[in-house]
Short mmCIF file of C-alpha atoms in Angstrom, two decimals:
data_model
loop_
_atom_site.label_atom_id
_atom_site.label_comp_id
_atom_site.label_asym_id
_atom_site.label_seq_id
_atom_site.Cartn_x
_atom_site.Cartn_y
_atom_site.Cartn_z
CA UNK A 1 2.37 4.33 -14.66
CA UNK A 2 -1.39 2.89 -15.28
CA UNK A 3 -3.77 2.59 -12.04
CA UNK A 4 -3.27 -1.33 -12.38
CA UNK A 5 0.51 -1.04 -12.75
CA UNK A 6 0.62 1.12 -9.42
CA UNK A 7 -2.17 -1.16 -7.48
CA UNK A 8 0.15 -4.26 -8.71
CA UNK A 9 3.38 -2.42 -7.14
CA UNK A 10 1.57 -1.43 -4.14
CA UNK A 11 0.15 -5.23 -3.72
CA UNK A 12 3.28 -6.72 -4.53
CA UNK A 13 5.05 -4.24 -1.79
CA UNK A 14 2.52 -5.25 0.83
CA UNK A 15 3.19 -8.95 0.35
CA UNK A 16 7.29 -8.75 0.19
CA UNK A 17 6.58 -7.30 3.39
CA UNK A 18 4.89 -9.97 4.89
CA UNK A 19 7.12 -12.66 3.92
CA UNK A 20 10.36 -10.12 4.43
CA UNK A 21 9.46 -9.98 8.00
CA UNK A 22 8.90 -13.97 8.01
CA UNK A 23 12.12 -14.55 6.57
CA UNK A 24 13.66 -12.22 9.31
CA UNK A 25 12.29 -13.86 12.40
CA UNK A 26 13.57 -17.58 11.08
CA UNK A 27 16.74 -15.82 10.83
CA UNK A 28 16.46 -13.69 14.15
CA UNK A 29 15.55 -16.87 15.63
CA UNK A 30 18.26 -18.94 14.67
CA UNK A 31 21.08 -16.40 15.38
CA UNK A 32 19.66 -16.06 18.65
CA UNK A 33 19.13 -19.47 19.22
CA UNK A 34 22.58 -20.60 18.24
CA UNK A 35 24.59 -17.43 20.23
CA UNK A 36 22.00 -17.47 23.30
CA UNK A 37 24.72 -17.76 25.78
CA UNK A 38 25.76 -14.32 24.81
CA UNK A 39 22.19 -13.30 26.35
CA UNK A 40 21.44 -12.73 29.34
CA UNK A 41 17.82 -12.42 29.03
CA UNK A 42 16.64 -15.24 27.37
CA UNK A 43 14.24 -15.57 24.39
CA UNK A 44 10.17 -15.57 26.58
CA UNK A 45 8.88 -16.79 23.14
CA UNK A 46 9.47 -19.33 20.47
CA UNK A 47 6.31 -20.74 18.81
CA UNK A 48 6.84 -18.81 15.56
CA UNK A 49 3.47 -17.89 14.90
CA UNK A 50 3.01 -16.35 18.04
CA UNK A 51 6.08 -14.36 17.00
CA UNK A 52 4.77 -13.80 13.91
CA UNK A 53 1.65 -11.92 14.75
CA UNK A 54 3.60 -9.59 17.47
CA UNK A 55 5.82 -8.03 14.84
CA UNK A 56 3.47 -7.87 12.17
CA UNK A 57 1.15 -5.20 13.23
CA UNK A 58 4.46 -2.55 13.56
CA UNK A 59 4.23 -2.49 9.98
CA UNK A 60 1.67 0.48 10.45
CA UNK A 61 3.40 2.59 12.63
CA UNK A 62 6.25 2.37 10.26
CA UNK A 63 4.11 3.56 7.85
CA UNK A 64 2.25 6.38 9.86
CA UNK A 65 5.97 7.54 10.81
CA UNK A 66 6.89 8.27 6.76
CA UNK A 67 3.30 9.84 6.48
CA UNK A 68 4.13 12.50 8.50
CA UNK A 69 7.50 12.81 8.36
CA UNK A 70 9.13 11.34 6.09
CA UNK A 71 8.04 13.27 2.52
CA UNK A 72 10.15 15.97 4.03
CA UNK A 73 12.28 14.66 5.50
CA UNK A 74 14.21 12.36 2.98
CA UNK A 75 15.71 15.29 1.27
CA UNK A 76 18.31 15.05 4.25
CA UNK A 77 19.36 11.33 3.99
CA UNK A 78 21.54 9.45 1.70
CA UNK A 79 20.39 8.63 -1.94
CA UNK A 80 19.53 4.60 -0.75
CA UNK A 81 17.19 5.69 1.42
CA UNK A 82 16.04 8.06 -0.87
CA UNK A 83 15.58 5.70 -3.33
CA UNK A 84 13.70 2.70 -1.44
CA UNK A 85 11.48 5.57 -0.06
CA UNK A 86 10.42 6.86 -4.04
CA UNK A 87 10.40 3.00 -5.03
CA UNK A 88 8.35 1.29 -2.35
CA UNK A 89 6.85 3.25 0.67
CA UNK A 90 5.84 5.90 -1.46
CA UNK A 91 3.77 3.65 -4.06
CA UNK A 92 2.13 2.25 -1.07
CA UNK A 93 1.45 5.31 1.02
CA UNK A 94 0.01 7.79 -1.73
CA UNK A 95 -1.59 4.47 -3.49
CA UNK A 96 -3.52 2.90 -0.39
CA UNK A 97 -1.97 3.89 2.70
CA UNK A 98 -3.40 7.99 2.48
CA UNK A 99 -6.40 7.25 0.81
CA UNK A 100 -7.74 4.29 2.70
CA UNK A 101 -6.37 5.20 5.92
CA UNK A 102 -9.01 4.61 8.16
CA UNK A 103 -8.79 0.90 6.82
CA UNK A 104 -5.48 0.53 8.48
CA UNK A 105 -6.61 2.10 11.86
CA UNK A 106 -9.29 -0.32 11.43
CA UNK A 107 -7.19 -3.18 11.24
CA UNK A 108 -4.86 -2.38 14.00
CA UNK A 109 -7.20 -1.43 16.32
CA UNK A 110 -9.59 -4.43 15.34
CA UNK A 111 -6.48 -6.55 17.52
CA UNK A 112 -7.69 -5.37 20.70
CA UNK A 113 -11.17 -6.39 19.98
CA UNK A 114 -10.29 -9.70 18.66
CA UNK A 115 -6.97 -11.03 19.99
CA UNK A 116 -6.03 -8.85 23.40
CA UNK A 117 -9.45 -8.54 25.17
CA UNK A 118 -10.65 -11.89 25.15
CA UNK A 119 -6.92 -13.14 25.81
CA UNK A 120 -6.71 -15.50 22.99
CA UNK A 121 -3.53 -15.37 22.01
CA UNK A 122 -0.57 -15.61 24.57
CA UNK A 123 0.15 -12.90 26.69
CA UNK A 124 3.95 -12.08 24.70
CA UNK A 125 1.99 -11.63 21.63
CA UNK A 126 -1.28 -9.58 23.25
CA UNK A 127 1.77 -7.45 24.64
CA UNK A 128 3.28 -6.23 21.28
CA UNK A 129 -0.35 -6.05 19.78
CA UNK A 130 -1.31 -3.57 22.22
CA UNK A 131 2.12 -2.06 22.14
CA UNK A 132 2.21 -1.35 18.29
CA UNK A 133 -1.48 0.36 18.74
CA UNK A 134 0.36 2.96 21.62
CA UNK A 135 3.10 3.47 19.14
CA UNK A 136 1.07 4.21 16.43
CA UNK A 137 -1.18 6.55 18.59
CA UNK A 138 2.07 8.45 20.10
CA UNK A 139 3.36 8.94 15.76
CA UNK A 140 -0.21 10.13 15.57
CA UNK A 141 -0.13 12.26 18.30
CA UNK A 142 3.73 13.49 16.73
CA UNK A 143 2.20 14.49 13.34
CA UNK A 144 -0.81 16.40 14.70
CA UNK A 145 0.73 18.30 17.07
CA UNK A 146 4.04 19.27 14.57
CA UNK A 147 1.54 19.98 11.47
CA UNK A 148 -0.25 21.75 14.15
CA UNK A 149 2.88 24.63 14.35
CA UNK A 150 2.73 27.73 12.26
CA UNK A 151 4.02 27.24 9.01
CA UNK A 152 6.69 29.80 9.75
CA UNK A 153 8.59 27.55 12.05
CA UNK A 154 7.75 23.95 9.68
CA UNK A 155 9.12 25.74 6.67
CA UNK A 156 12.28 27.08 8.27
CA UNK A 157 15.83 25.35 9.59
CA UNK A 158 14.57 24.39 12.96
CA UNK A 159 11.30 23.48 11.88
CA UNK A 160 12.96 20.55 9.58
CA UNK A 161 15.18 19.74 12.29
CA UNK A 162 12.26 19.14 14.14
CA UNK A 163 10.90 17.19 11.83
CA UNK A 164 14.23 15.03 11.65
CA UNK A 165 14.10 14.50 14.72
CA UNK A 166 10.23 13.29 15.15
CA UNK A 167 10.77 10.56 12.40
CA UNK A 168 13.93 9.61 14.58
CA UNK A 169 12.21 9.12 17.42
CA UNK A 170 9.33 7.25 15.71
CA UNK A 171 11.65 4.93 14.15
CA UNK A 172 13.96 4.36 17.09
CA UNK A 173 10.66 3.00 18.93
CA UNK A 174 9.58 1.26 15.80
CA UNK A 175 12.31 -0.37 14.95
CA UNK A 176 13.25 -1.31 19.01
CA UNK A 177 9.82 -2.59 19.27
CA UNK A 178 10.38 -5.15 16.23
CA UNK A 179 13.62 -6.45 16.92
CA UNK A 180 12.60 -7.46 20.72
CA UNK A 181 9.28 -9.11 19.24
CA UNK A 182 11.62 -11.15 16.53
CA UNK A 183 14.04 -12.43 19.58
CA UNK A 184 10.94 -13.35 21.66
CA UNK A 185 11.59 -10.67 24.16
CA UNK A 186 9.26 -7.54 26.27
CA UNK A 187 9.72 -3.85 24.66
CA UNK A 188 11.53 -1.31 27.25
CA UNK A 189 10.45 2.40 25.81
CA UNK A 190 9.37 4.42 28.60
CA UNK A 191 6.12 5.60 29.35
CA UNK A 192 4.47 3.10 26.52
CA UNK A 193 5.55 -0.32 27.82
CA UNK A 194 4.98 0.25 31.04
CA UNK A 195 1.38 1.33 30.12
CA UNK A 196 0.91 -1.74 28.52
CA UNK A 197 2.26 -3.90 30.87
CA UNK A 198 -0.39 -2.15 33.68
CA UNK A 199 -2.92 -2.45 31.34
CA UNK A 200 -2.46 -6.35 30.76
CA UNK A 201 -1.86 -7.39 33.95
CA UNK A 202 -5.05 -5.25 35.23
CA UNK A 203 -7.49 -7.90 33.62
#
């Protein structure tokens, strides 16, 4: 594939993603919406841009997650997964995501600066801002300290088990922290929200 056939892939990924995740929140919003009386917490957010810009930045950790863990790790799951992996997050991590890396700290962290310091934006989506920067530091924090192990124990049984296990946990935040920011609702991971909630409420 030619450098401007990849970029285009990569681009084109990129942008499905942004209007994926729009398409999901009108439909999110209108299943919740129309079944709220199964809910007993209800929805603490509904203007859809607000709702919008929380979910957005988790697209980052997601892709932090497969950075470190999910090269090796895809080996063990079924061929789908296998396949969207090779087809679209790959492209975009070994076209962009790798090499430009810092860009995308950049970005995320450029929230707290912008949006969640000077309290411009309402306090639901400041929440989830600051709460996709945590998550991304703690699948930081993951990689280092597992690439950090002596190859002996990476390369073996337990070491991939291991490394199972850390993209689990990655994406079991990940994908917890999106689906409460598409219903309008507060995260509930240990340790992290509550951080963020101390830190919000401390200013």
């Amino acid at each position: 594939m030619s450098v401007l056939g990849a970029a285009s892939k990569q681009f084109t990924t990129i942008i499905a993603y942004f209007v994926l995740v729009f398409i999901m929140l009108l439909l999110a919003q209108t299943l919740y919406k129309s079944f709220k009386f199964l809910h007993k917490t209800n929805s603490l957010e509904s203007n859809l841009l607000m709702l919008y810009l929380a979910v957005i930045p988790y697209g980052i950790p997601f892709l932090e997650a497969f950075n470190n863990f999910g090269k090796y790790t895809m080996p063990h799951l079924p061929v789908s997964l296998q396949l969207f992996y090779n087809d679209y997050l790959r492209p975009v991590l070994e076209g962009s995501y790798i090499d430009l890396n810092i860009l995308y700290v950049i970005l995320l962290f450029s929230q707290y600066i912008i949006f969640i310091q000077p309290k411009r934006l309402k306090k639901f989506t400041r929440y989830h801002m600051l709460h996709s920067i945590l998550v991304y530091l703690t699948t930081s924090l993951m990689g280092i300290i597992y690439w950090a192990l002596p190859d002996n124990f990476t390369q073996n049984l337990y070491g991939e088990l291991a490394c199972d296990l850390c993209l689990l946990i990655c994406m079991s935040m990940i994908i917890h922290a999106f689906i409460k920011g598409l219903l309008g609702q507060y995260c509930q991971i240990p340790v992290i929200s509550e951080a963020v909630r101390i830190h919000l409420e401390g200013y």
